[in-house]
Amino acid sequence: EELVSQAANLGMTSLALTDHGVMYGAIAFYKACKQRGIKPIIGCEVYFTAGSIRDKGTRQEQPIYHLILLAKNYQGYQNLMKLTSIAHLQGFHYKPRIDLEHLAQYSEGLICLSSCLGSEVSQHLLHNRYDEARQAAERYRDIFGDDFFLEIQDHGMIEQKKVMVSMIELSKETGIPLIATNDVHYVTEPDHVMQDILICIGTGKTVEDTDRLKMGTSQMFLKSEEEMRRLFVHVPEALANTAVVAARCELELTFGKSI
């Protein structure tokens, strides 16, 4: 409710929920958005392996990447549920994983964004493997066509700035459009302190621990349009594409009847 309320206060017309590997919040989020006149975009930040989910190698042998999937319509919503179910029931190894085979099988009605620093494309770019990044991006485009976008983010992290330069170059070379997004892990900037404490509780550490999981940024809050325009002033088309994606997502759910 607080997230949706803040989005409404900022004059936003749509909002996407992409929890890691799961869709547990989808219906509560959908209803909260509808109450405030905001278009709910249901998605998932899936865990993706470039190999097969039948293989259960180590994280080094078989890295697990992030990938954003958004439901355009009811068919897409059903496919998203199918993929998250397969990920848990068949692909679970460290994380609930999906692979290229299942992604291709259940791609109808879905929009795909390359995702954050943890994505396959971003990781290749971060480690100066440009050719591998291009090949990965083209594999996704082969599946999703015009519904695949290269995602850029800026939470003030040096790694993101490095990846963004290469991502813009990759977009120009391949013709795959850019999209600028912002991770929302808390609603307002001061909330990052509370999130840090929650991470400590979740990982059994204290805030004094130097060797612990830490976000290293206070910028994962719901930013206004003005704040986003300032961050991505050099790539206005990437911001414009957020509206393009939102317009393509027209999911209508009916409640109160048996299916």
PDB file of C-alpha atoms in Angstrom:
ATOM      1  CA  GLU A   1       0.000   0.000   0.000  1.00  0.00           C
ATOM      2  CA  GLU A   2       2.792   2.415   0.901  1.00  0.00           C
ATOM      3  CA  LEU A   3       4.644   1.806  -2.358  1.00  0.00           C
ATOM      4  CA  VAL A   4       1.521   2.271  -4.480  1.00  0.00           C
ATOM      5  CA  SER A   5       0.528   5.346  -2.485  1.00  0.00           C
ATOM      6  CA  GLN A   6       3.928   6.950  -3.095  1.00  0.00           C
ATOM      7  CA  ALA A   7       3.724   6.120  -6.809  1.00  0.00           C
ATOM      8  CA  ALA A   8       0.326   7.846  -6.959  1.00  0.00           C
ATOM      9  CA  ASN A   9       1.696  10.875  -5.083  1.00  0.00           C
ATOM     10  CA  LEU A  10       4.512  11.120  -7.641  1.00  0.00           C
ATOM     11  CA  GLY A  11       1.958  11.169 -10.464  1.00  0.00           C
ATOM     12  CA  MET A  12       2.917   7.777 -11.861  1.00  0.00           C
ATOM     13  CA  THR A  13       0.418   5.888 -13.990  1.00  0.00           C
ATOM     14  CA  SER A  14       1.980   2.411 -13.875  1.00  0.00           C
ATOM     15  CA  LEU A  15       4.176   0.330 -11.599  1.00  0.00           C
ATOM     16  CA  ALA A  16       5.830  -3.075 -11.983  1.00  0.00           C
ATOM     17  CA  LEU A  17       6.436  -5.757  -9.345  1.00  0.00           C
ATOM     18  CA  THR A  18       9.332  -8.126 -10.120  1.00  0.00           C
ATOM     19  CA  ASP A  19      10.209 -10.121  -7.005  1.00  0.00           C
ATOM     20  CA  HIS A  20      13.188 -12.481  -7.184  1.00  0.00           C
ATOM     21  CA  GLY A  21      12.118 -15.892  -8.462  1.00  0.00           C
ATOM     22  CA  VAL A  22       8.571 -15.720  -7.047  1.00  0.00           C
ATOM     23  CA  MET A  23       5.152 -14.126  -7.651  1.00  0.00           C
ATOM     24  CA  TYR A  24       3.697 -14.296  -4.141  1.00  0.00           C
ATOM     25  CA  GLY A  25       2.950 -10.567  -4.019  1.00  0.00           C
ATOM     26  CA  ALA A  26       1.261 -10.339  -7.422  1.00  0.00           C
ATOM     27  CA  ILE A  27      -2.421 -10.318  -6.432  1.00  0.00           C
ATOM     28  CA  ALA A  28      -2.074  -8.008  -3.407  1.00  0.00           C
ATOM     29  CA  PHE A  29      -0.008  -5.662  -5.588  1.00  0.00           C
ATOM     30  CA  TYR A  30      -2.540  -5.827  -8.447  1.00  0.00           C
ATOM     31  CA  LYS A  31      -5.433  -4.949  -6.145  1.00  0.00           C
ATOM     32  CA  ALA A  32      -3.535  -2.123  -4.402  1.00  0.00           C
ATOM     33  CA  CYS A  33      -2.641  -0.565  -7.771  1.00  0.00           C
ATOM     34  CA  LYS A  34      -6.206  -0.806  -9.062  1.00  0.00           C
ATOM     35  CA  GLN A  35      -7.503   0.969  -5.941  1.00  0.00           C
ATOM     36  CA  ARG A  36      -5.205   3.936  -6.611  1.00  0.00           C
ATOM     37  CA  GLY A  37      -5.819   4.101 -10.367  1.00  0.00           C
ATOM     38  CA  ILE A  38      -2.343   2.837 -11.256  1.00  0.00           C
ATOM     39  CA  LYS A  39      -1.763   0.212 -13.941  1.00  0.00           C
ATOM     40  CA  PRO A  40      -0.256  -2.883 -12.256  1.00  0.00           C
ATOM     41  CA  ILE A  41       2.451  -4.633 -14.261  1.00  0.00           C
ATOM     42  CA  ILE A  42       2.979  -8.171 -13.006  1.00  0.00           C
ATOM     43  CA  GLY A  43       6.426  -9.592 -13.529  1.00  0.00           C
ATOM     44  CA  CYS A  44       9.215 -11.644 -12.025  1.00  0.00           C
ATOM     45  CA  GLU A  45      12.978 -11.272 -11.792  1.00  0.00           C
ATOM     46  CA  VAL A  46      13.709 -14.872 -12.654  1.00  0.00           C
ATOM     47  CA  TYR A  47      16.932 -16.762 -12.005  1.00  0.00           C
ATOM     48  CA  PHE A  48      18.318 -17.870 -15.356  1.00  0.00           C
ATOM     49  CA  THR A  49      21.006 -20.385 -16.245  1.00  0.00           C
ATOM     50  CA  ALA A  50      22.591 -20.344 -19.694  1.00  0.00           C
ATOM     51  CA  GLY A  51      22.899 -24.140 -19.452  1.00  0.00           C
ATOM     52  CA  SER A  52      20.079 -26.569 -18.703  1.00  0.00           C
ATOM     53  CA  ILE A  53      18.089 -26.748 -15.462  1.00  0.00           C
ATOM     54  CA  ARG A  54      18.726 -30.488 -15.595  1.00  0.00           C
ATOM     55  CA  ASP A  55      22.407 -29.766 -14.886  1.00  0.00           C
ATOM     56  CA  LYS A  56      23.276 -29.134 -11.234  1.00  0.00           C
ATOM     57  CA  GLY A  57      26.800 -27.750 -11.426  1.00  0.00           C
ATOM     58  CA  THR A  58      28.537 -25.378  -9.034  1.00  0.00           C
ATOM     59  CA  ARG A  59      27.860 -21.630  -9.191  1.00  0.00           C
ATOM     60  CA  GLN A  60      31.283 -21.244 -10.848  1.00  0.00           C
ATOM     61  CA  GLU A  61      30.624 -23.908 -13.501  1.00  0.00           C
ATOM     62  CA  GLN A  62      27.053 -22.820 -14.123  1.00  0.00           C
ATOM     63  CA  PRO A  63      26.429 -19.172 -13.133  1.00  0.00           C
ATOM     64  CA  ILE A  64      22.915 -18.055 -12.192  1.00  0.00           C
ATOM     65  CA  TYR A  65      21.824 -14.763 -13.764  1.00  0.00           C
ATOM     66  CA  HIS A  66      18.886 -12.392 -13.278  1.00  0.00           C
ATOM     67  CA  LEU A  67      16.308 -11.735 -16.026  1.00  0.00           C
ATOM     68  CA  ILE A  68      13.152  -9.588 -15.951  1.00  0.00           C
ATOM     69  CA  LEU A  69       9.902 -10.975 -17.385  1.00  0.00           C
ATOM     70  CA  LEU A  70       6.686  -8.896 -17.525  1.00  0.00           C
ATOM     71  CA  ALA A  71       3.189 -10.117 -18.396  1.00  0.00           C
ATOM     72  CA  LYS A  72       1.649  -8.316 -21.382  1.00  0.00           C
ATOM     73  CA  ASN A  73      -1.679 -10.126 -21.115  1.00  0.00           C
ATOM     74  CA  TYR A  74      -3.395 -13.094 -19.497  1.00  0.00           C
ATOM     75  CA  GLN A  75      -1.477 -15.580 -21.646  1.00  0.00           C
ATOM     76  CA  GLY A  76       1.755 -13.963 -20.455  1.00  0.00           C
ATOM     77  CA  TYR A  77       0.571 -14.095 -16.837  1.00  0.00           C
ATOM     78  CA  GLN A  78      -0.134 -17.819 -17.178  1.00  0.00           C
ATOM     79  CA  ASN A  79       3.259 -18.410 -18.784  1.00  0.00           C
ATOM     80  CA  LEU A  80       4.951 -16.451 -16.005  1.00  0.00           C
ATOM     81  CA  MET A  81       3.270 -18.680 -13.408  1.00  0.00           C
ATOM     82  CA  LYS A  82       4.278 -21.756 -15.426  1.00  0.00           C
ATOM     83  CA  LEU A  83       7.922 -20.634 -15.562  1.00  0.00           C
ATOM     84  CA  THR A  84       8.131 -19.865 -11.836  1.00  0.00           C
ATOM     85  CA  SER A  85       6.569 -23.265 -11.068  1.00  0.00           C
ATOM     86  CA  ILE A  86       9.050 -25.080 -13.335  1.00  0.00           C
ATOM     87  CA  ALA A  87      11.886 -23.100 -11.725  1.00  0.00           C
ATOM     88  CA  HIS A  88      10.920 -24.347  -8.243  1.00  0.00           C
ATOM     89  CA  LEU A  89       9.828 -27.890  -9.059  1.00  0.00           C
ATOM     90  CA  GLN A  90      12.401 -28.832 -11.713  1.00  0.00           C
ATOM     91  CA  GLY A  91      15.117 -26.185 -11.755  1.00  0.00           C
ATOM     92  CA  PHE A  92      15.820 -25.592  -8.057  1.00  0.00           C
ATOM     93  CA  HIS A  93      19.575 -25.650  -7.409  1.00  0.00           C
ATOM     94  CA  TYR A  94      20.764 -22.857  -5.092  1.00  0.00           C
ATOM     95  CA  LYS A  95      17.894 -20.820  -6.595  1.00  0.00           C
ATOM     96  CA  PRO A  96      14.685 -21.575  -8.556  1.00  0.00           C
ATOM     97  CA  ARG A  97      16.163 -21.524 -12.080  1.00  0.00           C
ATOM     98  CA  ILE A  98      14.825 -21.442 -15.632  1.00  0.00           C
ATOM     99  CA  ASP A  99      16.777 -22.018 -18.855  1.00  0.00           C
ATOM    100  CA  LEU A 100      16.646 -21.051 -22.533  1.00  0.00           C
ATOM    101  CA  GLU A 101      14.595 -24.124 -23.507  1.00  0.00           C
ATOM    102  CA  HIS A 102      11.737 -23.290 -21.120  1.00  0.00           C
ATOM    103  CA  LEU A 103      12.013 -19.562 -21.786  1.00  0.00           C
ATOM    104  CA  ALA A 104      11.446 -20.194 -25.497  1.00  0.00           C
ATOM    105  CA  GLN A 105       8.572 -22.608 -24.792  1.00  0.00           C
ATOM    106  CA  TYR A 106       6.666 -20.168 -22.558  1.00  0.00           C
ATOM    107  CA  SER A 107       7.614 -16.785 -24.069  1.00  0.00           C
ATOM    108  CA  GLU A 108       4.216 -15.871 -25.527  1.00  0.00           C
ATOM    109  CA  GLY A 109       2.675 -12.784 -23.939  1.00  0.00           C
ATOM    110  CA  LEU A 110       5.869 -11.807 -22.122  1.00  0.00           C
ATOM    111  CA  ILE A 111       8.191  -8.812 -22.340  1.00  0.00           C
ATOM    112  CA  CYS A 112      11.822  -9.444 -21.416  1.00  0.00           C
ATOM    113  CA  LEU A 113      14.307  -6.911 -20.004  1.00  0.00           C
ATOM    114  CA  SER A 114      17.967  -7.880 -19.739  1.00  0.00           C
ATOM    115  CA  SER A 115      17.887  -6.987 -15.989  1.00  0.00           C
ATOM    116  CA  CYS A 116      20.331  -5.462 -13.489  1.00  0.00           C
ATOM    117  CA  LEU A 117      24.063  -5.904 -12.832  1.00  0.00           C
ATOM    118  CA  GLY A 118      23.295  -9.541 -12.011  1.00  0.00           C
ATOM    119  CA  SER A 119      22.144 -10.301 -15.560  1.00  0.00           C
ATOM    120  CA  GLU A 120      23.947 -12.385 -18.163  1.00  0.00           C
ATOM    121  CA  VAL A 121      24.461  -9.428 -20.524  1.00  0.00           C
ATOM    122  CA  SER A 122      25.637  -7.079 -17.733  1.00  0.00           C
ATOM    123  CA  GLN A 123      28.027  -9.616 -16.222  1.00  0.00           C
ATOM    124  CA  HIS A 124      29.708 -10.182 -19.588  1.00  0.00           C
ATOM    125  CA  LEU A 125      30.013  -6.418 -20.135  1.00  0.00           C
ATOM    126  CA  LEU A 126      31.294  -5.866 -16.592  1.00  0.00           C
ATOM    127  CA  HIS A 127      34.091  -8.377 -17.194  1.00  0.00           C
ATOM    128  CA  ASN A 128      34.958  -7.047 -20.670  1.00  0.00           C
ATOM    129  CA  ARG A 129      33.416  -9.966 -22.579  1.00  0.00           C
ATOM    130  CA  TYR A 130      31.651  -7.833 -25.180  1.00  0.00           C
ATOM    131  CA  ASP A 131      31.207 -10.573 -27.803  1.00  0.00           C
ATOM    132  CA  GLU A 132      29.611 -12.916 -25.249  1.00  0.00           C
ATOM    133  CA  ALA A 133      27.293 -10.085 -24.133  1.00  0.00           C
ATOM    134  CA  ARG A 134      26.191  -9.496 -27.723  1.00  0.00           C
ATOM    135  CA  GLN A 135      25.578 -13.212 -28.291  1.00  0.00           C
ATOM    136  CA  ALA A 136      23.483 -13.417 -25.101  1.00  0.00           C
ATOM    137  CA  ALA A 137      21.454 -10.328 -26.078  1.00  0.00           C
ATOM    138  CA  GLU A 138      20.827 -11.751 -29.554  1.00  0.00           C
ATOM    139  CA  ARG A 139      19.672 -15.092 -28.065  1.00  0.00           C
ATOM    140  CA  TYR A 140      17.040 -13.238 -26.013  1.00  0.00           C
ATOM    141  CA  ARG A 141      16.005 -11.186 -29.037  1.00  0.00           C
ATOM    142  CA  ASP A 142      15.592 -14.390 -31.066  1.00  0.00           C
ATOM    143  CA  ILE A 143      12.990 -15.486 -28.504  1.00  0.00           C
ATOM    144  CA  PHE A 144      11.217 -12.202 -27.709  1.00  0.00           C
ATOM    145  CA  GLY A 145      11.757 -10.105 -30.852  1.00  0.00           C
ATOM    146  CA  ASP A 146      10.620  -6.499 -30.352  1.00  0.00           C
ATOM    147  CA  ASP A 147       9.647  -7.338 -26.768  1.00  0.00           C
ATOM    148  CA  PHE A 148      13.286  -7.579 -25.626  1.00  0.00           C
ATOM    149  CA  PHE A 149      15.009  -4.515 -24.134  1.00  0.00           C
ATOM    150  CA  LEU A 150      18.520  -3.836 -22.831  1.00  0.00           C
ATOM    151  CA  GLU A 151      18.181  -2.521 -19.287  1.00  0.00           C
ATOM    152  CA  ILE A 152      20.313   0.221 -17.742  1.00  0.00           C
ATOM    153  CA  GLN A 153      20.319   1.380 -14.116  1.00  0.00           C
ATOM    154  CA  ASP A 154      22.147   4.022 -12.085  1.00  0.00           C
ATOM    155  CA  HIS A 155      22.150   3.716  -8.307  1.00  0.00           C
ATOM    156  CA  GLY A 156      25.464   5.570  -8.104  1.00  0.00           C
ATOM    157  CA  MET A 157      27.533   2.378  -8.379  1.00  0.00           C
ATOM    158  CA  ILE A 158      30.750   2.451 -10.434  1.00  0.00           C
ATOM    159  CA  GLU A 159      30.022  -0.983 -11.942  1.00  0.00           C
ATOM    160  CA  GLN A 160      26.683   0.257 -13.286  1.00  0.00           C
ATOM    161  CA  LYS A 161      28.308   3.257 -14.935  1.00  0.00           C
ATOM    162  CA  LYS A 162      30.861   0.983 -16.625  1.00  0.00           C
ATOM    163  CA  VAL A 163      28.156  -1.398 -17.847  1.00  0.00           C
ATOM    164  CA  MET A 164      25.941   1.467 -19.053  1.00  0.00           C
ATOM    165  CA  VAL A 165      28.593   2.771 -21.482  1.00  0.00           C
ATOM    166  CA  SER A 166      28.936  -0.685 -23.067  1.00  0.00           C
ATOM    167  CA  MET A 167      25.168  -1.298 -22.993  1.00  0.00           C
ATOM    168  CA  ILE A 168      24.526   1.895 -24.973  1.00  0.00           C
ATOM    169  CA  GLU A 169      27.145   0.767 -27.511  1.00  0.00           C
ATOM    170  CA  LEU A 170      25.562  -2.700 -27.677  1.00  0.00           C
ATOM    171  CA  SER A 171      22.137  -1.141 -28.298  1.00  0.00           C
ATOM    172  CA  LYS A 172      23.493   0.923 -31.187  1.00  0.00           C
ATOM    173  CA  GLU A 173      25.247  -2.075 -32.718  1.00  0.00           C
ATOM    174  CA  THR A 174      22.338  -4.544 -32.454  1.00  0.00           C
ATOM    175  CA  GLY A 175      19.361  -2.184 -32.712  1.00  0.00           C
ATOM    176  CA  ILE A 176      17.941  -3.631 -29.467  1.00  0.00           C
ATOM    177  CA  PRO A 177      16.236  -0.725 -27.624  1.00  0.00           C
ATOM    178  CA  LEU A 178      17.383   0.516 -24.218  1.00  0.00           C
ATOM    179  CA  ILE A 179      15.182   0.860 -21.141  1.00  0.00           C
ATOM    180  CA  ALA A 180      16.096   2.762 -17.965  1.00  0.00           C
ATOM    181  CA  THR A 181      14.803   1.356 -14.673  1.00  0.00           C
ATOM    182  CA  ASN A 182      15.348   1.805 -10.951  1.00  0.00           C
ATOM    183  CA  ASP A 183      15.368  -0.973  -8.370  1.00  0.00           C
ATOM    184  CA  VAL A 184      12.871  -0.279  -5.581  1.00  0.00           C
ATOM    185  CA  HIS A 185      13.901  -2.144  -2.415  1.00  0.00           C
ATOM    186  CA  TYR A 186      12.295   0.481  -0.140  1.00  0.00           C
ATOM    187  CA  VAL A 187       9.913   3.399  -0.690  1.00  0.00           C
ATOM    188  CA  THR A 188      11.945   6.482   0.328  1.00  0.00           C
ATOM    189  CA  GLU A 189      15.689   7.122   0.553  1.00  0.00           C
ATOM    190  CA  PRO A 190      15.974   7.209   4.394  1.00  0.00           C
ATOM    191  CA  ASP A 191      14.484   3.689   4.468  1.00  0.00           C
ATOM    192  CA  HIS A 192      17.830   2.277   3.244  1.00  0.00           C
ATOM    193  CA  VAL A 193      19.027   2.243   6.881  1.00  0.00           C
ATOM    194  CA  MET A 194      16.166  -0.073   7.875  1.00  0.00           C
ATOM    195  CA  GLN A 195      16.790  -2.301   4.866  1.00  0.00           C
ATOM    196  CA  ASP A 196      20.448  -2.627   5.856  1.00  0.00           C
ATOM    197  CA  ILE A 197      19.401  -3.783   9.341  1.00  0.00           C
ATOM    198  CA  LEU A 198      16.912  -6.264   7.839  1.00  0.00           C
ATOM    199  CA  ILE A 199      19.670  -7.717   5.625  1.00  0.00           C
ATOM    200  CA  CYS A 200      21.792  -8.161   8.777  1.00  0.00           C
ATOM    201  CA  ILE A 201      18.936  -9.979  10.531  1.00  0.00           C
ATOM    202  CA  GLY A 202      18.354 -12.148   7.457  1.00  0.00           C
ATOM    203  CA  THR A 203      22.029 -13.100   7.125  1.00  0.00           C
ATOM    204  CA  GLY A 204      22.811 -13.469  10.844  1.00  0.00           C
ATOM    205  CA  LYS A 205      25.235 -10.530  10.948  1.00  0.00           C
ATOM    206  CA  THR A 206      25.458  -7.233  12.839  1.00  0.00           C
ATOM    207  CA  VAL A 207      25.821  -3.779  11.290  1.00  0.00           C
ATOM    208  CA  GLU A 208      29.360  -3.618  12.754  1.00  0.00           C
ATOM    209  CA  ASP A 209      30.436  -6.640  10.666  1.00  0.00           C
ATOM    210  CA  THR A 210      32.708  -5.473   7.853  1.00  0.00           C
ATOM    211  CA  ASP A 211      32.510  -8.799   6.014  1.00  0.00           C
ATOM    212  CA  ARG A 212      28.788  -8.974   5.254  1.00  0.00           C
ATOM    213  CA  LEU A 213      26.228  -8.568   2.482  1.00  0.00           C
ATOM    214  CA  LYS A 214      25.693  -4.840   1.928  1.00  0.00           C
ATOM    215  CA  MET A 215      23.953  -2.952  -0.869  1.00  0.00           C
ATOM    216  CA  GLY A 216      26.509  -0.150  -0.935  1.00  0.00           C
ATOM    217  CA  THR A 217      23.956   2.422  -2.106  1.00  0.00           C
ATOM    218  CA  SER A 218      20.996   4.370  -0.710  1.00  0.00           C
ATOM    219  CA  GLN A 219      19.446   4.874  -4.146  1.00  0.00           C
ATOM    220  CA  MET A 220      17.111   1.869  -4.380  1.00  0.00           C
ATOM    221  CA  PHE A 221      13.981   3.883  -3.587  1.00  0.00           C
ATOM    222  CA  LEU A 222      11.002   4.892  -5.739  1.00  0.00           C
ATOM    223  CA  LYS A 223      12.381   7.841  -7.712  1.00  0.00           C
ATOM    224  CA  SER A 224      10.287  10.585  -9.273  1.00  0.00           C
ATOM    225  CA  GLU A 225      10.202  11.269 -13.005  1.00  0.00           C
ATOM    226  CA  GLU A 226      12.391  14.353 -12.446  1.00  0.00           C
ATOM    227  CA  GLU A 227      15.028  12.336 -10.573  1.00  0.00           C
ATOM    228  CA  MET A 228      15.077   9.701 -13.327  1.00  0.00           C
ATOM    229  CA  ARG A 229      15.338  12.360 -16.057  1.00  0.00           C
ATOM    230  CA  ARG A 230      18.373  13.849 -14.328  1.00  0.00           C
ATOM    231  CA  LEU A 231      20.071  10.443 -14.107  1.00  0.00           C
ATOM    232  CA  PHE A 232      19.449   9.492 -17.740  1.00  0.00           C
ATOM    233  CA  VAL A 233      19.592  12.888 -19.449  1.00  0.00           C
ATOM    234  CA  HIS A 234      22.043  11.417 -22.001  1.00  0.00           C
ATOM    235  CA  VAL A 235      19.654   8.619 -23.070  1.00  0.00           C
ATOM    236  CA  PRO A 236      16.103  10.061 -23.099  1.00  0.00           C
ATOM    237  CA  GLU A 237      14.928   7.229 -25.363  1.00  0.00           C
ATOM    238  CA  ALA A 238      15.649   4.731 -22.561  1.00  0.00           C
ATOM    239  CA  LEU A 239      13.222   6.594 -20.296  1.00  0.00           C
ATOM    240  CA  ALA A 240      10.642   6.936 -23.076  1.00  0.00           C
ATOM    241  CA  ASN A 241      10.726   3.150 -23.493  1.00  0.00           C
ATOM    242  CA  THR A 242       9.398   2.633 -19.953  1.00  0.00           C
ATOM    243  CA  ALA A 243       6.132   4.164 -21.203  1.00  0.00           C
ATOM    244  CA  VAL A 244       6.280   1.990 -24.342  1.00  0.00           C
ATOM    245  CA  VAL A 245       6.566  -1.165 -22.221  1.00  0.00           C
ATOM    246  CA  ALA A 246       3.829  -0.016 -19.823  1.00  0.00           C
ATOM    247  CA  ALA A 247       1.484   0.599 -22.778  1.00  0.00           C
ATOM    248  CA  ARG A 248       2.059  -2.956 -24.049  1.00  0.00           C
ATOM    249  CA  CYS A 249       1.099  -4.478 -20.702  1.00  0.00           C
ATOM    250  CA  GLU A 250      -2.685  -4.854 -20.558  1.00  0.00           C
ATOM    251  CA  LEU A 251      -3.293  -7.581 -18.004  1.00  0.00           C
ATOM    252  CA  GLU A 252      -6.824  -7.820 -16.660  1.00  0.00           C
ATOM    253  CA  LEU A 253      -7.531 -10.257 -13.831  1.00  0.00           C
ATOM    254  CA  THR A 254     -11.039 -11.244 -12.721  1.00  0.00           C
ATOM    255  CA  PHE A 255     -11.701 -12.177  -9.101  1.00  0.00           C
ATOM    256  CA  GLY A 256     -14.618 -13.786  -7.291  1.00  0.00           C
ATOM    257  CA  LYS A 257     -15.242 -16.627  -9.774  1.00  0.00           C
ATOM    258  CA  SER A 258     -13.929 -20.155  -9.988  1.00  0.00           C
ATOM    259  CA  ILE A 259     -11.531 -20.823 -12.864  1.00  0.00           C
TER     260      ILE A 259
END
